[in-house]
């Protein structure tokens, strides 16, 4: 398969690349590095990325930031930043990508455990991740030409404990390689409209 991996330079992206690259042609994209650069919040940038890379069999997104902070002191701009970045960034990838996927191709998006398990200072993360999963369920009913769409929802990765561990007290971390395998299942499988969970 010819696969576009967006967010390839991040912790999750590197785990996905480690699993997919031995089996497929992998095109790596991120904001500042990779084979192609893209700003997911800018639809013109997303469309330019697709024109540059050509036809694809699958698109995987492991990109997007959310705001962590106390709800009472969160500003509308801070809350909107997560909606624009992780949620609408991935929605942009799907909408712009439909014409560039071959028949039967797939999108795999990234949500997260906070969609179902709220954490302190994580209201923006819960809102964004739950919305991504809702988008996947509905988009699966409308995609043309046998295209599929799924999401992967993981708990904190072992490799990311230093950065994110304090936000997830009592959560069991999972190794990146295990998470990468679930993305491979989504890409090479047959299901659509699903959220694959890796919580322990």
mmCIF file with all atom_site columns, C-alpha atoms in Angstrom:
data_model
loop_
_atom_site.group_PDB
_atom_site.id
_atom_site.type_symbol
_atom_site.label_atom_id
_atom_site.label_alt_id
_atom_site.label_comp_id
_atom_site.label_asym_id
_atom_site.label_entity_id
_atom_site.label_seq_id
_atom_site.pdbx_PDB_ins_code
_atom_site.Cartn_x
_atom_site.Cartn_y
_atom_site.Cartn_z
_atom_site.occupancy
_atom_site.B_iso_or_equiv
_atom_site.pdbx_formal_charge
_atom_site.auth_seq_id
_atom_site.auth_comp_id
_atom_site.auth_asym_id
_atom_site.auth_atom_id
_atom_site.pdbx_PDB_model_num
ATOM 1   C CA . UNK A 1 1   ? 0.000   0.000  0.000  1.00 0.00 ? 1   UNK A CA 1
ATOM 2   C CA . UNK A 1 2   ? 0.937   3.629  -0.471 1.00 0.00 ? 2   UNK A CA 1
ATOM 3   C CA . UNK A 1 3   ? 0.272   5.276  2.904  1.00 0.00 ? 3   UNK A CA 1
ATOM 4   C CA . UNK A 1 4   ? 0.444   8.896  4.029  1.00 0.00 ? 4   UNK A CA 1
ATOM 5   C CA . UNK A 1 5   ? 1.315   9.219  7.730  1.00 0.00 ? 5   UNK A CA 1
ATOM 6   C CA . UNK A 1 6   ? 0.609   12.685 9.129  1.00 0.00 ? 6   UNK A CA 1
ATOM 7   C CA . UNK A 1 7   ? 2.298   13.467 12.430 1.00 0.00 ? 7   UNK A CA 1
ATOM 8   C CA . UNK A 1 8   ? 5.100   11.054 11.670 1.00 0.00 ? 8   UNK A CA 1
ATOM 9   C CA . UNK A 1 9   ? 7.654   12.849 13.844 1.00 0.00 ? 9   UNK A CA 1
ATOM 10  C CA . UNK A 1 10  ? 5.641   12.606 17.082 1.00 0.00 ? 10  UNK A CA 1
ATOM 11  C CA . UNK A 1 11  ? 5.748   9.810  19.633 1.00 0.00 ? 11  UNK A CA 1
ATOM 12  C CA . UNK A 1 12  ? 2.655   8.049  18.293 1.00 0.00 ? 12  UNK A CA 1
ATOM 13  C CA . UNK A 1 13  ? 3.689   8.730  14.712 1.00 0.00 ? 13  UNK A CA 1
ATOM 14  C CA . UNK A 1 14  ? 7.073   7.130  15.211 1.00 0.00 ? 14  UNK A CA 1
ATOM 15  C CA . UNK A 1 15  ? 5.410   4.060  16.704 1.00 0.00 ? 15  UNK A CA 1
ATOM 16  C CA . UNK A 1 16  ? 3.083   3.797  13.720 1.00 0.00 ? 16  UNK A CA 1
ATOM 17  C CA . UNK A 1 17  ? 5.935   4.259  11.254 1.00 0.00 ? 17  UNK A CA 1
ATOM 18  C CA . UNK A 1 18  ? 7.930   1.517  12.939 1.00 0.00 ? 18  UNK A CA 1
ATOM 19  C CA . UNK A 1 19  ? 5.092   -0.942 12.305 1.00 0.00 ? 19  UNK A CA 1
ATOM 20  C CA . UNK A 1 20  ? 3.956   0.154  8.829  1.00 0.00 ? 20  UNK A CA 1
ATOM 21  C CA . UNK A 1 21  ? 7.225   1.030  7.097  1.00 0.00 ? 21  UNK A CA 1
ATOM 22  C CA . UNK A 1 22  ? 8.511   -2.579 6.770  1.00 0.00 ? 22  UNK A CA 1
ATOM 23  C CA . UNK A 1 23  ? 5.361   -3.560 4.858  1.00 0.00 ? 23  UNK A CA 1
ATOM 24  C CA . UNK A 1 24  ? 4.285   -0.518 2.844  1.00 0.00 ? 24  UNK A CA 1
ATOM 25  C CA . UNK A 1 25  ? 5.451   2.579  1.011  1.00 0.00 ? 25  UNK A CA 1
ATOM 26  C CA . UNK A 1 26  ? 5.237   5.221  3.727  1.00 0.00 ? 26  UNK A CA 1
ATOM 27  C CA . UNK A 1 27  ? 5.128   8.954  3.040  1.00 0.00 ? 27  UNK A CA 1
ATOM 28  C CA . UNK A 1 28  ? 5.820   10.947 6.199  1.00 0.00 ? 28  UNK A CA 1
ATOM 29  C CA . UNK A 1 29  ? 4.239   14.333 6.813  1.00 0.00 ? 29  UNK A CA 1
ATOM 30  C CA . UNK A 1 30  ? 4.393   16.768 9.713  1.00 0.00 ? 30  UNK A CA 1
ATOM 31  C CA . UNK A 1 31  ? 4.331   20.480 10.366 1.00 0.00 ? 31  UNK A CA 1
ATOM 32  C CA . UNK A 1 32  ? 8.105   21.036 10.130 1.00 0.00 ? 32  UNK A CA 1
ATOM 33  C CA . UNK A 1 33  ? 9.710   17.787 8.963  1.00 0.00 ? 33  UNK A CA 1
ATOM 34  C CA . UNK A 1 34  ? 9.190   14.653 6.883  1.00 0.00 ? 34  UNK A CA 1
ATOM 35  C CA . UNK A 1 35  ? 8.755   14.087 3.160  1.00 0.00 ? 35  UNK A CA 1
ATOM 36  C CA . UNK A 1 36  ? 6.099   16.800 3.018  1.00 0.00 ? 36  UNK A CA 1
ATOM 37  C CA . UNK A 1 37  ? 5.124   19.611 5.406  1.00 0.00 ? 37  UNK A CA 1
ATOM 38  C CA . UNK A 1 38  ? 1.541   20.482 6.283  1.00 0.00 ? 38  UNK A CA 1
ATOM 39  C CA . UNK A 1 39  ? -0.485  22.676 8.626  1.00 0.00 ? 39  UNK A CA 1
ATOM 40  C CA . UNK A 1 40  ? -3.707  20.756 9.274  1.00 0.00 ? 40  UNK A CA 1
ATOM 41  C CA . UNK A 1 41  ? -5.502  23.883 10.465 1.00 0.00 ? 41  UNK A CA 1
ATOM 42  C CA . UNK A 1 42  ? -5.062  25.425 7.002  1.00 0.00 ? 42  UNK A CA 1
ATOM 43  C CA . UNK A 1 43  ? -7.186  23.712 4.344  1.00 0.00 ? 43  UNK A CA 1
ATOM 44  C CA . UNK A 1 44  ? -5.059  25.195 1.553  1.00 0.00 ? 44  UNK A CA 1
ATOM 45  C CA . UNK A 1 45  ? -1.989  23.549 3.116  1.00 0.00 ? 45  UNK A CA 1
ATOM 46  C CA . UNK A 1 46  ? -3.818  20.203 3.396  1.00 0.00 ? 46  UNK A CA 1
ATOM 47  C CA . UNK A 1 47  ? -4.936  20.360 -0.238 1.00 0.00 ? 47  UNK A CA 1
ATOM 48  C CA . UNK A 1 48  ? -1.399  21.244 -1.351 1.00 0.00 ? 48  UNK A CA 1
ATOM 49  C CA . UNK A 1 49  ? -0.052  18.234 0.574  1.00 0.00 ? 49  UNK A CA 1
ATOM 50  C CA . UNK A 1 50  ? -2.409  15.902 -1.262 1.00 0.00 ? 50  UNK A CA 1
ATOM 51  C CA . UNK A 1 51  ? -1.476  17.368 -4.639 1.00 0.00 ? 51  UNK A CA 1
ATOM 52  C CA . UNK A 1 52  ? 2.190   16.859 -3.818 1.00 0.00 ? 52  UNK A CA 1
ATOM 53  C CA . UNK A 1 53  ? 1.936   13.217 -2.731 1.00 0.00 ? 53  UNK A CA 1
ATOM 54  C CA . UNK A 1 54  ? -0.431  11.871 -5.396 1.00 0.00 ? 54  UNK A CA 1
ATOM 55  C CA . UNK A 1 55  ? -2.777  8.884  -5.153 1.00 0.00 ? 55  UNK A CA 1
ATOM 56  C CA . UNK A 1 56  ? -2.919  6.948  -1.892 1.00 0.00 ? 56  UNK A CA 1
ATOM 57  C CA . UNK A 1 57  ? -4.305  3.730  -0.462 1.00 0.00 ? 57  UNK A CA 1
ATOM 58  C CA . UNK A 1 58  ? -4.504  4.954  3.135  1.00 0.00 ? 58  UNK A CA 1
ATOM 59  C CA . UNK A 1 59  ? -4.097  8.059  5.259  1.00 0.00 ? 59  UNK A CA 1
ATOM 60  C CA . UNK A 1 60  ? -3.191  7.897  8.950  1.00 0.00 ? 60  UNK A CA 1
ATOM 61  C CA . UNK A 1 61  ? -3.246  10.971 11.184 1.00 0.00 ? 61  UNK A CA 1
ATOM 62  C CA . UNK A 1 62  ? -1.396  11.055 14.494 1.00 0.00 ? 62  UNK A CA 1
ATOM 63  C CA . UNK A 1 63  ? -1.267  14.829 14.756 1.00 0.00 ? 63  UNK A CA 1
ATOM 64  C CA . UNK A 1 64  ? -3.094  17.459 16.741 1.00 0.00 ? 64  UNK A CA 1
ATOM 65  C CA . UNK A 1 65  ? -2.845  19.325 20.021 1.00 0.00 ? 65  UNK A CA 1
ATOM 66  C CA . UNK A 1 66  ? -5.401  20.040 22.734 1.00 0.00 ? 66  UNK A CA 1
ATOM 67  C CA . UNK A 1 67  ? -5.419  22.475 25.642 1.00 0.00 ? 67  UNK A CA 1
ATOM 68  C CA . UNK A 1 68  ? -4.744  21.204 29.165 1.00 0.00 ? 68  UNK A CA 1
ATOM 69  C CA . UNK A 1 69  ? -5.821  23.498 31.986 1.00 0.00 ? 69  UNK A CA 1
ATOM 70  C CA . UNK A 1 70  ? -8.459  24.200 34.625 1.00 0.00 ? 70  UNK A CA 1
ATOM 71  C CA . UNK A 1 71  ? -11.826 24.781 32.989 1.00 0.00 ? 71  UNK A CA 1
ATOM 72  C CA . UNK A 1 72  ? -12.583 27.831 35.156 1.00 0.00 ? 72  UNK A CA 1
ATOM 73  C CA . UNK A 1 73  ? -9.530  29.668 33.838 1.00 0.00 ? 73  UNK A CA 1
ATOM 74  C CA . UNK A 1 74  ? -9.609  28.376 30.245 1.00 0.00 ? 74  UNK A CA 1
ATOM 75  C CA . UNK A 1 75  ? -10.242 31.127 27.724 1.00 0.00 ? 75  UNK A CA 1
ATOM 76  C CA . UNK A 1 76  ? -12.446 30.677 24.665 1.00 0.00 ? 76  UNK A CA 1
ATOM 77  C CA . UNK A 1 77  ? -9.340  31.039 22.500 1.00 0.00 ? 77  UNK A CA 1
ATOM 78  C CA . UNK A 1 78  ? -7.561  28.261 24.381 1.00 0.00 ? 78  UNK A CA 1
ATOM 79  C CA . UNK A 1 79  ? -10.564 25.960 24.074 1.00 0.00 ? 79  UNK A CA 1
ATOM 80  C CA . UNK A 1 80  ? -10.944 26.773 20.404 1.00 0.00 ? 80  UNK A CA 1
ATOM 81  C CA . UNK A 1 81  ? -7.297  25.947 19.767 1.00 0.00 ? 81  UNK A CA 1
ATOM 82  C CA . UNK A 1 82  ? -7.924  22.263 20.490 1.00 0.00 ? 82  UNK A CA 1
ATOM 83  C CA . UNK A 1 83  ? -11.041 22.220 18.327 1.00 0.00 ? 83  UNK A CA 1
ATOM 84  C CA . UNK A 1 84  ? -9.217  23.823 15.423 1.00 0.00 ? 84  UNK A CA 1
ATOM 85  C CA . UNK A 1 85  ? -6.045  21.753 15.739 1.00 0.00 ? 85  UNK A CA 1
ATOM 86  C CA . UNK A 1 86  ? -6.816  18.139 16.651 1.00 0.00 ? 86  UNK A CA 1
ATOM 87  C CA . UNK A 1 87  ? -10.494 17.998 15.664 1.00 0.00 ? 87  UNK A CA 1
ATOM 88  C CA . UNK A 1 88  ? -10.838 20.184 12.581 1.00 0.00 ? 88  UNK A CA 1
ATOM 89  C CA . UNK A 1 89  ? -7.303  19.347 11.475 1.00 0.00 ? 89  UNK A CA 1
ATOM 90  C CA . UNK A 1 90  ? -8.277  15.695 11.126 1.00 0.00 ? 90  UNK A CA 1
ATOM 91  C CA . UNK A 1 91  ? -11.660 16.553 9.628  1.00 0.00 ? 91  UNK A CA 1
ATOM 92  C CA . UNK A 1 92  ? -9.812  18.632 7.016  1.00 0.00 ? 92  UNK A CA 1
ATOM 93  C CA . UNK A 1 93  ? -7.612  15.629 6.229  1.00 0.00 ? 93  UNK A CA 1
ATOM 94  C CA . UNK A 1 94  ? -10.653 13.482 5.502  1.00 0.00 ? 94  UNK A CA 1
ATOM 95  C CA . UNK A 1 95  ? -12.674 16.006 3.508  1.00 0.00 ? 95  UNK A CA 1
ATOM 96  C CA . UNK A 1 96  ? -9.730  17.052 1.355  1.00 0.00 ? 96  UNK A CA 1
ATOM 97  C CA . UNK A 1 97  ? -8.451  13.474 1.045  1.00 0.00 ? 97  UNK A CA 1
ATOM 98  C CA . UNK A 1 98  ? -11.533 11.759 -0.367 1.00 0.00 ? 98  UNK A CA 1
ATOM 99  C CA . UNK A 1 99  ? -10.646 12.472 -4.038 1.00 0.00 ? 99  UNK A CA 1
ATOM 100 C CA . UNK A 1 100 ? -7.047  11.346 -3.499 1.00 0.00 ? 100 UNK A CA 1
ATOM 101 C CA . UNK A 1 101 ? -7.765  7.905  -2.027 1.00 0.00 ? 101 UNK A CA 1
ATOM 102 C CA . UNK A 1 102 ? -8.046  4.945  -4.362 1.00 0.00 ? 102 UNK A CA 1
ATOM 103 C CA . UNK A 1 103 ? -11.259 2.920  -4.246 1.00 0.00 ? 103 UNK A CA 1
ATOM 104 C CA . UNK A 1 104 ? -11.421 0.896  -1.031 1.00 0.00 ? 104 UNK A CA 1
ATOM 105 C CA . UNK A 1 105 ? -8.843  3.090  0.710  1.00 0.00 ? 105 UNK A CA 1
ATOM 106 C CA . UNK A 1 106 ? -9.000  4.169  4.329  1.00 0.00 ? 106 UNK A CA 1
ATOM 107 C CA . UNK A 1 107 ? -8.540  6.949  6.830  1.00 0.00 ? 107 UNK A CA 1
ATOM 108 C CA . UNK A 1 108 ? -7.357  6.237  10.373 1.00 0.00 ? 108 UNK A CA 1
ATOM 109 C CA . UNK A 1 109 ? -7.693  9.120  12.826 1.00 0.00 ? 109 UNK A CA 1
ATOM 110 C CA . UNK A 1 110 ? -6.440  9.523  16.392 1.00 0.00 ? 110 UNK A CA 1
ATOM 111 C CA . UNK A 1 111 ? -8.649  10.247 19.403 1.00 0.00 ? 111 UNK A CA 1
ATOM 112 C CA . UNK A 1 112 ? -7.613  9.248  22.919 1.00 0.00 ? 112 UNK A CA 1
ATOM 113 C CA . UNK A 1 113 ? -8.639  7.657  26.192 1.00 0.00 ? 113 UNK A CA 1
ATOM 114 C CA . UNK A 1 114 ? -10.024 10.941 27.530 1.00 0.00 ? 114 UNK A CA 1
ATOM 115 C CA . UNK A 1 115 ? -13.025 10.527 25.216 1.00 0.00 ? 115 UNK A CA 1
ATOM 116 C CA . UNK A 1 116 ? -14.290 7.986  27.761 1.00 0.00 ? 116 UNK A CA 1
ATOM 117 C CA . UNK A 1 117 ? -12.100 8.629  30.813 1.00 0.00 ? 117 UNK A CA 1
ATOM 118 C CA . UNK A 1 118 ? -11.999 12.324 31.787 1.00 0.00 ? 118 UNK A CA 1
ATOM 119 C CA . UNK A 1 119 ? -8.891  13.572 33.570 1.00 0.00 ? 119 UNK A CA 1
ATOM 120 C CA . UNK A 1 120 ? -8.141  16.651 35.639 1.00 0.00 ? 120 UNK A CA 1
ATOM 121 C CA . UNK A 1 121 ? -7.484  19.673 33.402 1.00 0.00 ? 121 UNK A CA 1
ATOM 122 C CA . UNK A 1 122 ? -8.614  17.639 30.405 1.00 0.00 ? 122 UNK A CA 1
ATOM 123 C CA . UNK A 1 123 ? -12.065 18.971 29.458 1.00 0.00 ? 123 UNK A CA 1
ATOM 124 C CA . UNK A 1 124 ? -10.789 20.221 26.110 1.00 0.00 ? 124 UNK A CA 1
ATOM 125 C CA . UNK A 1 125 ? -9.176  16.850 25.406 1.00 0.00 ? 125 UNK A CA 1
ATOM 126 C CA . UNK A 1 126 ? -12.370 14.966 26.282 1.00 0.00 ? 126 UNK A CA 1
ATOM 127 C CA . UNK A 1 127 ? -14.483 17.248 24.094 1.00 0.00 ? 127 UNK A CA 1
ATOM 128 C CA . UNK A 1 128 ? -12.145 16.973 21.117 1.00 0.00 ? 128 UNK A CA 1
ATOM 129 C CA . UNK A 1 129 ? -11.595 13.206 21.329 1.00 0.00 ? 129 UNK A CA 1
ATOM 130 C CA . UNK A 1 130 ? -15.292 12.437 21.756 1.00 0.00 ? 130 UNK A CA 1
ATOM 131 C CA . UNK A 1 131 ? -16.073 14.622 18.736 1.00 0.00 ? 131 UNK A CA 1
ATOM 132 C CA . UNK A 1 132 ? -13.487 12.795 16.618 1.00 0.00 ? 132 UNK A CA 1
ATOM 133 C CA . UNK A 1 133 ? -15.092 9.467  17.445 1.00 0.00 ? 133 UNK A CA 1
ATOM 134 C CA . UNK A 1 134 ? -18.542 10.829 16.596 1.00 0.00 ? 134 UNK A CA 1
ATOM 135 C CA . UNK A 1 135 ? -17.218 12.141 13.295 1.00 0.00 ? 135 UNK A CA 1
ATOM 136 C CA . UNK A 1 136 ? -15.797 8.715  12.450 1.00 0.00 ? 136 UNK A CA 1
ATOM 137 C CA . UNK A 1 137 ? -19.096 6.934  13.168 1.00 0.00 ? 137 UNK A CA 1
ATOM 138 C CA . UNK A 1 138 ? -21.053 9.302  10.954 1.00 0.00 ? 138 UNK A CA 1
ATOM 139 C CA . UNK A 1 139 ? -18.497 9.767  8.175  1.00 0.00 ? 139 UNK A CA 1
ATOM 140 C CA . UNK A 1 140 ? -18.358 5.983  7.716  1.00 0.00 ? 140 UNK A CA 1
ATOM 141 C CA . UNK A 1 141 ? -21.986 6.085  6.523  1.00 0.00 ? 141 UNK A CA 1
ATOM 142 C CA . UNK A 1 142 ? -21.258 8.701  3.846  1.00 0.00 ? 142 UNK A CA 1
ATOM 143 C CA . UNK A 1 143 ? -17.848 7.930  2.367  1.00 0.00 ? 143 UNK A CA 1
ATOM 144 C CA . UNK A 1 144 ? -18.019 6.933  -1.310 1.00 0.00 ? 144 UNK A CA 1
ATOM 145 C CA . UNK A 1 145 ? -16.296 4.190  -3.348 1.00 0.00 ? 145 UNK A CA 1
ATOM 146 C CA . UNK A 1 146 ? -15.887 1.738  -0.474 1.00 0.00 ? 146 UNK A CA 1
ATOM 147 C CA . UNK A 1 147 ? -13.651 4.085  1.501  1.00 0.00 ? 147 UNK A CA 1
ATOM 148 C CA . UNK A 1 148 ? -13.280 3.246  5.187  1.00 0.00 ? 148 UNK A CA 1
ATOM 149 C CA . UNK A 1 149 ? -12.643 5.369  8.267  1.00 0.00 ? 149 UNK A CA 1
ATOM 150 C CA . UNK A 1 150 ? -11.691 4.414  11.834 1.00 0.00 ? 150 UNK A CA 1
ATOM 151 C CA . UNK A 1 151 ? -10.120 5.987  14.899 1.00 0.00 ? 151 UNK A CA 1
ATOM 152 C CA . UNK A 1 152 ? -7.562  4.695  17.376 1.00 0.00 ? 152 UNK A CA 1
ATOM 153 C CA . UNK A 1 153 ? -7.947  5.643  21.042 1.00 0.00 ? 153 UNK A CA 1
ATOM 154 C CA . UNK A 1 154 ? -4.942  4.856  23.211 1.00 0.00 ? 154 UNK A CA 1
ATOM 155 C CA . UNK A 1 155 ? -4.014  5.529  26.797 1.00 0.00 ? 155 UNK A CA 1
ATOM 156 C CA . UNK A 1 156 ? -0.716  7.275  27.513 1.00 0.00 ? 156 UNK A CA 1
ATOM 157 C CA . UNK A 1 157 ? 2.270   5.667  25.776 1.00 0.00 ? 157 UNK A CA 1
ATOM 158 C CA . UNK A 1 158 ? 5.224   4.411  27.770 1.00 0.00 ? 158 UNK A CA 1
ATOM 159 C CA . UNK A 1 159 ? 7.477   6.584  25.621 1.00 0.00 ? 159 UNK A CA 1
ATOM 160 C CA . UNK A 1 160 ? 5.418   9.695  26.503 1.00 0.00 ? 160 UNK A CA 1
ATOM 161 C CA . UNK A 1 161 ? 5.273   9.247  30.278 1.00 0.00 ? 161 UNK A CA 1
ATOM 162 C CA . UNK A 1 162 ? 7.819   11.965 30.954 1.00 0.00 ? 162 UNK A CA 1
ATOM 163 C CA . UNK A 1 163 ? 5.719   14.567 29.149 1.00 0.00 ? 163 UNK A CA 1
ATOM 164 C CA . UNK A 1 164 ? 2.178   13.378 29.876 1.00 0.00 ? 164 UNK A CA 1
ATOM 165 C CA . UNK A 1 165 ? 2.412   10.998 32.818 1.00 0.00 ? 165 UNK A CA 1
ATOM 166 C CA . UNK A 1 166 ? 1.431   13.655 35.424 1.00 0.00 ? 166 UNK A CA 1
ATOM 167 C CA . UNK A 1 167 ? -1.920  14.127 33.665 1.00 0.00 ? 167 UNK A CA 1
ATOM 168 C CA . UNK A 1 168 ? -2.708  10.398 33.889 1.00 0.00 ? 168 UNK A CA 1
ATOM 169 C CA . UNK A 1 169 ? -2.225  9.269  37.515 1.00 0.00 ? 169 UNK A CA 1
ATOM 170 C CA . UNK A 1 170 ? -3.184  5.635  37.990 1.00 0.00 ? 170 UNK A CA 1
ATOM 171 C CA . UNK A 1 171 ? -3.386  4.948  34.231 1.00 0.00 ? 171 UNK A CA 1
ATOM 172 C CA . UNK A 1 172 ? -1.384  1.996  32.966 1.00 0.00 ? 172 UNK A CA 1
ATOM 173 C CA . UNK A 1 173 ? 0.864   3.045  30.079 1.00 0.00 ? 173 UNK A CA 1
ATOM 174 C CA . UNK A 1 174 ? 1.193   0.955  26.925 1.00 0.00 ? 174 UNK A CA 1
ATOM 175 C CA . UNK A 1 175 ? 4.243   0.559  24.684 1.00 0.00 ? 175 UNK A CA 1
ATOM 176 C CA . UNK A 1 176 ? 4.254   2.386  21.366 1.00 0.00 ? 176 UNK A CA 1
ATOM 177 C CA . UNK A 1 177 ? 4.831   -0.797 19.357 1.00 0.00 ? 177 UNK A CA 1
ATOM 178 C CA . UNK A 1 178 ? 1.533   -2.215 20.617 1.00 0.00 ? 178 UNK A CA 1
ATOM 179 C CA . UNK A 1 179 ? -0.271  0.982  19.642 1.00 0.00 ? 179 UNK A CA 1
ATOM 180 C CA . UNK A 1 180 ? 1.334   0.910  16.203 1.00 0.00 ? 180 UNK A CA 1
ATOM 181 C CA . UNK A 1 181 ? -0.026  -2.586 15.607 1.00 0.00 ? 181 UNK A CA 1
ATOM 182 C CA . UNK A 1 182 ? -3.589  -1.342 16.156 1.00 0.00 ? 182 UNK A CA 1
ATOM 183 C CA . UNK A 1 183 ? -3.113  1.320  13.500 1.00 0.00 ? 183 UNK A CA 1
ATOM 184 C CA . UNK A 1 184 ? -1.911  -1.424 11.170 1.00 0.00 ? 184 UNK A CA 1
ATOM 185 C CA . UNK A 1 185 ? -5.085  -3.395 11.942 1.00 0.00 ? 185 UNK A CA 1
ATOM 186 C CA . UNK A 1 186 ? -7.179  -0.393 10.949 1.00 0.00 ? 186 UNK A CA 1
ATOM 187 C CA . UNK A 1 187 ? -5.213  0.211  7.741  1.00 0.00 ? 187 UNK A CA 1
ATOM 188 C CA . UNK A 1 188 ? -5.069  -3.395 6.542  1.00 0.00 ? 188 UNK A CA 1
ATOM 189 C CA . UNK A 1 189 ? -8.406  -4.580 7.946  1.00 0.00 ? 189 UNK A CA 1
ATOM 190 C CA . UNK A 1 190 ? -11.987 -4.415 6.730  1.00 0.00 ? 190 UNK A CA 1
ATOM 191 C CA . UNK A 1 191 ? -13.847 -2.521 9.463  1.00 0.00 ? 191 UNK A CA 1
ATOM 192 C CA . UNK A 1 192 ? -15.193 1.002  9.216  1.00 0.00 ? 192 UNK A CA 1
ATOM 193 C CA . UNK A 1 193 ? -16.789 3.436  11.651 1.00 0.00 ? 193 UNK A CA 1
ATOM 194 C CA . UNK A 1 194 ? -14.923 1.872  14.575 1.00 0.00 ? 194 UNK A CA 1
ATOM 195 C CA . UNK A 1 195 ? -12.841 3.261  17.394 1.00 0.00 ? 195 UNK A CA 1
ATOM 196 C CA . UNK A 1 196 ? -10.114 0.814  18.344 1.00 0.00 ? 196 UNK A CA 1
ATOM 197 C CA . UNK A 1 197 ? -9.218  1.218  22.027 1.00 0.00 ? 197 UNK A CA 1
ATOM 198 C CA . UNK A 1 198 ? -5.883  0.454  23.714 1.00 0.00 ? 198 UNK A CA 1
ATOM 199 C CA . UNK A 1 199 ? -6.412  1.267  27.358 1.00 0.00 ? 199 UNK A CA 1
ATOM 200 C CA . UNK A 1 200 ? -4.268  -1.235 29.260 1.00 0.00 ? 200 UNK A CA 1
#
